[in-house]
Coordinates of C-alpha atoms in Angstrom, one line a residue:
X1 CA 102.1 93.5 131.5
X2 CA 104.0 96.8 131.6
X3 CA 106.5 97.4 128.8
X4 CA 110.2 97.7 129.5
X5 CA 110.2 101.4 128.5
X6 CA 107.8 102.4 131.2
X7 CA 108.0 102.0 135.0
X8 CA 105.0 100.3 136.6
X9 CA 103.1 102.2 139.2
X10 CA 102.8 101.0 142.7
X11 CA 99.5 99.5 143.9
X12 CA 97.6 101.8 146.3
X13 CA 94.1 100.9 147.3
X14 CA 91.3 102.7 149.2
X15 CA 90.5 102.1 152.9
X16 CA 89.7 98.5 153.6
X17 CA 90.8 97.5 150.1
X18 CA 94.5 97.7 151.0
X19 CA 94.8 93.9 151.3
X20 CA 92.6 93.0 148.4
X21 CA 93.9 91.6 145.1
X22 CA 94.1 94.1 142.2
X23 CA 94.2 91.4 139.5
X24 CA 90.8 91.3 137.7
X25 CA 92.0 90.9 134.2
X26 CA 90.6 88.4 131.7
X27 CA 92.2 86.7 128.7
X28 CA 90.4 88.2 125.8
X29 CA 92.2 89.1 122.6
X30 CA 92.0 92.8 121.7
X31 CA 92.2 93.6 118.0
X32 CA 91.6 96.5 115.6
X33 CA 93.3 99.9 115.0
X34 CA 90.5 102.4 114.6
X35 CA 89.7 104.9 117.4
X36 CA 87.0 103.7 119.7
X37 CA 85.2 105.1 122.7
X38 CA 83.8 104.1 126.0
X39 CA 81.5 105.8 128.4
X40 CA 81.3 105.4 132.2
X41 CA 77.8 105.5 133.4
X42 CA 78.5 107.3 136.6
X43 CA 80.3 107.3 139.9
X44 CA 81.1 104.3 141.9
X45 CA 78.3 103.5 144.4
X46 CA 80.5 104.4 147.3
X47 CA 81.8 107.7 145.8
X48 CA 81.0 111.0 147.4
X49 CA 79.3 113.5 145.1
X50 CA 78.8 113.4 141.3
X51 CA 81.3 112.1 138.8
X52 CA 80.0 114.3 136.0
X53 CA 82.7 116.6 134.8
X54 CA 80.2 119.1 133.5
X55 CA 79.5 120.5 137.0
X56 CA 82.9 120.3 138.6
X57 CA 84.3 123.6 139.7
X58 CA 87.7 122.9 138.2
X59 CA 88.8 126.5 137.7
X60 CA 92.5 127.2 137.6
X61 CA 93.6 129.4 140.6
X62 CA 97.3 129.4 139.9
X63 CA 99.8 128.0 137.4
X64 CA 98.8 124.3 136.8
X65 CA 101.5 121.8 137.8
X66 CA 102.0 118.1 137.1
X67 CA 101.2 116.3 140.4
X68 CA 101.9 112.8 139.2
X69 CA 101.6 110.3 136.3
X70 CA 100.3 106.9 135.5
X71 CA 102.6 104.6 133.4
X72 CA 101.1 102.9 130.4
X73 CA 101.6 99.3 129.4
X74 CA 100.9 99.9 125.8
X75 CA 99.3 103.0 124.2
X76 CA 96.9 105.1 126.3
X77 CA 94.4 107.2 124.3
X78 CA 92.1 108.4 127.1
X79 CA 91.1 108.3 130.7
X80 CA 87.9 109.2 132.6
X81 CA 87.3 109.9 136.3
X82 CA 84.5 107.7 137.6
X83 CA 84.3 109.0 141.2
X84 CA 85.6 107.9 144.6
X85 CA 89.2 108.7 143.7
X86 CA 89.1 106.2 140.8
X87 CA 90.3 106.9 137.2
X88 CA 89.4 104.5 134.3
X89 CA 92.2 104.3 131.8
X90 CA 91.9 103.0 128.2
X91 CA 95.0 100.9 127.4
X92 CA 94.4 100.1 123.7
X93 CA 95.0 96.4 123.1
X94 CA 95.5 95.8 126.9
X95 CA 91.9 96.8 127.7
X96 CA 91.2 99.1 130.6
X97 CA 92.6 99.8 134.1
X98 CA 90.9 101.2 137.2
X99 CA 93.4 103.4 139.0
X100 CA 93.3 105.0 142.5
X101 CA 94.3 108.6 142.1
X102 CA 93.4 109.8 145.6
X103 CA 97.1 110.6 146.0
X104 CA 98.2 111.9 142.6
X105 CA 101.9 111.5 143.5
X106 CA 101.4 107.8 144.1
X107 CA 98.6 106.4 141.8
X108 CA 97.9 102.7 142.1
X109 CA 96.2 100.1 139.9
X110 CA 93.1 98.6 141.5
X111 CA 92.2 96.3 138.6
X112 CA 92.7 95.6 134.9
X113 CA 90.3 94.2 132.4
X114 CA 90.9 92.8 128.9
X115 CA 87.9 94.0 126.9
X116 CA 86.3 92.3 123.9
X117 CA 88.0 94.7 121.5
X118 CA 90.6 97.5 121.2
X119 CA 89.8 100.1 123.9
X120 CA 91.1 103.4 123.0
X121 CA 88.7 106.1 124.3
X122 CA 86.6 106.7 127.4
X123 CA 83.7 109.0 128.4
X124 CA 82.1 109.8 131.7
X125 CA 78.5 110.4 132.7
X126 CA 76.4 110.2 135.9
X127 CA 75.0 106.8 137.1
X128 CA 75.8 104.0 139.5
X129 CA 79.0 102.3 138.6
X130 CA 78.4 100.9 135.1
X131 CA 81.0 101.3 132.4
X132 CA 80.2 101.2 128.6
X133 CA 83.0 100.2 126.3
X134 CA 83.0 100.8 122.5
X135 CA 85.1 98.0 121.3
X136 CA 85.3 98.4 117.5
X137 CA 84.5 95.1 115.9
X138 CA 83.8 93.8 119.5
X139 CA 80.7 95.9 119.7
X140 CA 79.5 97.5 122.9
X141 CA 80.5 95.9 126.2
X142 CA 78.9 96.8 129.6
X143 CA 80.8 96.4 132.9
X144 CA 79.8 96.6 136.5
X145 CA 82.5 98.6 138.2
X146 CA 80.7 99.2 141.5
X147 CA 83.6 97.2 143.1
X148 CA 86.6 98.8 141.4
X149 CA 88.8 95.8 142.5
X150 CA 86.7 93.4 140.5
X151 CA 85.0 94.7 137.3
X152 CA 82.4 92.3 135.9
X153 CA 80.9 92.0 132.5
X154 CA 77.2 92.7 132.4
X155 CA 76.4 92.5 128.7
X156 CA 77.7 92.8 125.1
X157 CA 75.8 94.2 122.2
X158 CA 76.6 94.1 118.4
X159 CA 75.3 96.8 116.0
X160 CA 75.1 94.3 113.1
X161 CA 77.1 92.3 110.6
X162 CA 80.2 94.1 109.5
X163 CA 79.4 97.0 111.8
X164 CA 81.6 98.4 114.5
X165 CA 81.1 100.6 117.6
X166 CA 83.6 103.5 117.5
X167 CA 82.3 105.9 120.2
X168 CA 79.6 106.0 122.8
X169 CA 77.9 108.6 125.0
X170 CA 75.6 107.8 127.9
X171 CA 72.8 110.2 129.0
X172 CA 70.3 108.9 131.5
X173 CA 68.8 105.6 130.1
X174 CA 70.1 106.2 126.6
X175 CA 73.4 105.3 125.0
X176 CA 74.3 107.0 121.7
X177 CA 76.9 105.1 119.6
X178 CA 78.6 105.9 116.3
X179 CA 80.8 103.5 114.2
X180 CA 81.4 101.8 110.9
X181 CA 78.3 100.9 108.8
X182 CA 76.0 103.6 110.1
X183 CA 75.9 107.2 111.3
X184 CA 74.2 106.8 114.8
X185 CA 72.4 104.2 116.8
X186 CA 70.4 104.9 120.0
X187 CA 70.1 102.2 122.7
X188 CA 67.8 101.8 125.7
X189 CA 70.0 101.0 128.7
X190 CA 67.5 101.3 131.5
X191 CA 68.6 97.7 132.2
X192 CA 72.4 97.8 131.6
X193 CA 72.5 94.0 131.4
X194 CA 70.1 94.1 128.4
X195 CA 70.8 97.0 126.0
X196 CA 68.3 97.2 123.2
X197 CA 68.2 99.2 120.0
X198 CA 65.7 102.1 119.8
X199 CA 66.6 103.9 116.5
X200 CA 69.2 104.3 113.8
X201 CA 70.4 107.1 111.5
X202 CA 71.9 105.6 108.3
X203 CA 74.9 107.1 106.7
X204 CA 78.7 107.2 106.6
X205 CA 80.7 106.6 109.8
X206 CA 81.6 109.4 112.2
X207 CA 84.3 109.0 114.8
X208 CA 83.1 111.0 117.8
X209 CA 79.9 112.6 119.2
X210 CA 78.6 114.9 121.9
X211 CA 75.1 115.0 123.4
X212 CA 73.2 118.0 124.8
X213 CA 69.7 117.2 126.1
X214 CA 68.1 115.3 123.1
X215 CA 70.4 116.7 120.4
X216 CA 73.3 114.7 119.2
X217 CA 76.3 116.3 117.5
X218 CA 78.4 114.0 115.3
X219 CA 82.1 114.8 114.6
X220 CA 82.7 113.5 111.1
X221 CA 86.2 114.6 110.2
X222 CA 86.5 116.1 106.7
X223 CA 82.7 115.7 106.3
X224 CA 82.1 118.2 109.0
X225 CA 79.4 118.3 111.7
X226 CA 76.0 116.6 111.6
X227 CA 73.3 117.5 114.1
X228 CA 70.7 114.9 115.0
X229 CA 67.3 115.5 116.6
X230 CA 66.9 112.6 119.0
X231 CA 63.8 113.8 120.9
X232 CA 62.0 110.8 119.5
X233 CA 64.7 108.1 119.9
X234 CA 62.9 105.6 117.7
X235 CA 62.9 108.0 114.8
X236 CA 66.0 110.3 115.0
X237 CA 66.3 112.8 112.2
X238 CA 69.1 115.0 110.8
X239 CA 68.4 118.5 112.0
X240 CA 71.3 120.2 110.3
X241 CA 74.8 120.0 108.9
X242 CA 77.9 122.2 108.9
X243 CA 80.6 121.6 106.3
X244 CA 83.7 123.7 107.1
X245 CA 87.0 123.7 105.3
X246 CA 88.6 122.2 108.4
X247 CA 88.4 118.8 110.1
X248 CA 85.8 118.2 112.8
X249 CA 87.8 115.9 115.1
X250 CA 86.3 116.2 118.5
X251 CA 83.8 118.5 120.3
X252 CA 82.1 119.6 123.5
X253 CA 78.7 121.2 123.5
X254 CA 77.0 123.3 126.2
X255 CA 73.8 125.2 125.6
X256 CA 73.9 126.7 122.2
X257 CA 77.7 126.7 121.8
X258 CA 80.1 124.0 120.5
X259 CA 83.8 124.0 120.9
X260 CA 85.4 121.9 118.1
X261 CA 89.0 120.5 118.0
X262 CA 90.1 120.8 114.4
X263 CA 93.7 119.6 114.5
X264 CA 96.0 122.0 112.7
X265 CA 93.4 124.9 112.5
X266 CA 93.0 124.9 116.3
X267 CA 89.7 125.1 118.2
X268 CA 86.6 126.6 116.5
X269 CA 83.7 128.0 118.5
X270 CA 80.3 127.5 116.9
X271 CA 76.8 128.8 117.5
X272 CA 74.7 125.7 117.3
X273 CA 71.5 127.1 118.8
X274 CA 69.8 126.7 115.4
X275 CA 71.0 123.3 114.0
X276 CA 69.8 124.3 110.5
X277 CA 72.1 127.4 110.5
X278 CA 75.3 126.6 112.4
X279 CA 77.6 129.5 112.4
X280 CA 81.2 130.0 113.5
X281 CA 81.8 132.6 116.3
X282 CA 85.5 132.6 116.8
X283 CA 88.7 130.5 116.6
X284 CA 91.3 129.7 119.4
X285 CA 94.8 129.3 118.0
X286 CA 96.2 125.9 119.1
X287 CA 98.8 123.7 117.6
X288 CA 97.1 120.6 116.4
X289 CA 94.1 120.5 118.7
X290 CA 92.9 116.9 119.3
X291 CA 90.5 117.0 122.2
X292 CA 88.4 119.6 124.1
X293 CA 86.4 119.8 127.3
X294 CA 84.6 122.8 128.7
X295 CA 84.1 123.0 132.5
X296 CA 82.9 126.0 134.6
X297 CA 83.8 128.6 131.9
X298 CA 87.2 127.1 131.1
X299 CA 88.2 125.5 127.8
X300 CA 90.7 122.7 128.2
X301 CA 92.5 121.6 125.0
X302 CA 94.7 118.6 124.5
X303 CA 97.1 119.3 121.6
X304 CA 100.6 118.7 120.2
X305 CA 101.8 121.4 122.7
X306 CA 100.3 119.6 125.7
X307 CA 97.4 121.0 127.8
X308 CA 96.1 124.5 127.1
X309 CA 93.6 126.3 129.4
X310 CA 91.5 129.1 128.0
X311 CA 88.5 131.3 128.8
X312 CA 85.7 129.5 127.0
X313 CA 84.1 132.7 126.0
X314 CA 86.9 135.0 125.0
X315 CA 89.5 132.4 124.1
X316 CA 92.1 134.2 126.3
X317 CA 94.8 131.7 127.5
X318 CA 94.9 131.2 131.2
X319 CA 97.6 128.5 131.6
X320 CA 99.3 125.6 130.0
X321 CA 101.4 122.5 130.7
X322 CA 104.0 121.6 128.0
X323 CA 104.2 118.2 126.4
X324 CA 101.8 116.3 124.2
X325 CA 98.1 115.8 124.8
X326 CA 95.7 113.3 123.1
X327 CA 92.8 113.4 125.5
X328 CA 91.9 115.6 128.4
X329 CA 89.5 114.8 131.3
X330 CA 88.8 117.4 134.0
X331 CA 87.4 116.5 137.4
X332 CA 87.7 117.8 141.0
X333 CA 90.3 120.5 140.2
X334 CA 92.5 118.1 138.3
X335 CA 93.1 117.4 134.6
X336 CA 94.1 114.0 133.4
X337 CA 96.0 114.2 130.1
X338 CA 96.5 111.0 128.0
X339 CA 99.6 111.2 125.9
X340 CA 99.4 108.2 123.5
X341 CA 102.5 106.2 124.3
X342 CA 103.6 108.3 127.3
X343 CA 102.3 108.2 130.9
X344 CA 99.0 109.8 131.7
X345 CA 99.8 113.1 133.5
X346 CA 97.8 114.2 136.5
X347 CA 97.7 118.0 136.5
X348 CA 96.7 120.0 139.6
X349 CA 94.7 122.9 138.3
X350 CA 94.7 124.7 141.7
X351 CA 98.1 124.1 143.3

């Protein structure tokens, strides 16, 4: 349940769902303390449009303002918009929640689900209402969220003995996972109920990843950036490495450019068009950059100063919202900023 130090949000449902029950939780223990990831394979089946944040025209047209917030029962590390006015929120040891954000001033919990592990991160991609959870020692968990009032487990998958799933990205019929005990694993998810292993890259664990076409970029902290050629998913190979003096914490990649959150050294912009010769282009000064997302020529940065909005090419600052930011999700002219042990803020980018 909700902690005493946070007020619970009221329950608001969509259309004919108003009278339906929003309690879809299960009684599974959630353990572990390392960061993990989850990926949402697409919009809900009844959602209008595409849930992919990479094509949303979320361009600030005025000073951004906080339009609402979602209270957290425990510690919220991330959220992802899944379409149809629904936001998926990762609640750490409390699993996940699906929240109706159609009215940002009055968000309402549709359902909660206790995952097989400690759910701390989320990621979104296109598809048909399937959610992929990276649950640390609990492995990969697949949920059907086509009915957001009643999420249903479709499958679980384990990477191996003494191996964890820390992060996942879904692109088409492939899921790319990183975790403890390996560098990268690639899964066939053409049938979400039966994920199967296609290929593996051995090596030390990396915490985060980004995927552009068939190239995978691994954020490996103090070990830098590792670029994987996954054009042949059964035999992925290392295409290049980049070992800077700063920490590669999180990244977003579009075309031949990568934007890297590097904690105390801000955001670094890299030319990754040639994986064998990655080069730094520029740096955006940010206080403890933790997460980045690039949408429609705008760079959104979650940092110790809150949410920063910049021109993705020049690095010029366009706006900001003070506070603290751990994760940022941009969709449909809104930004959702997870703040660790504080409520998730809903920011109107075009008030």
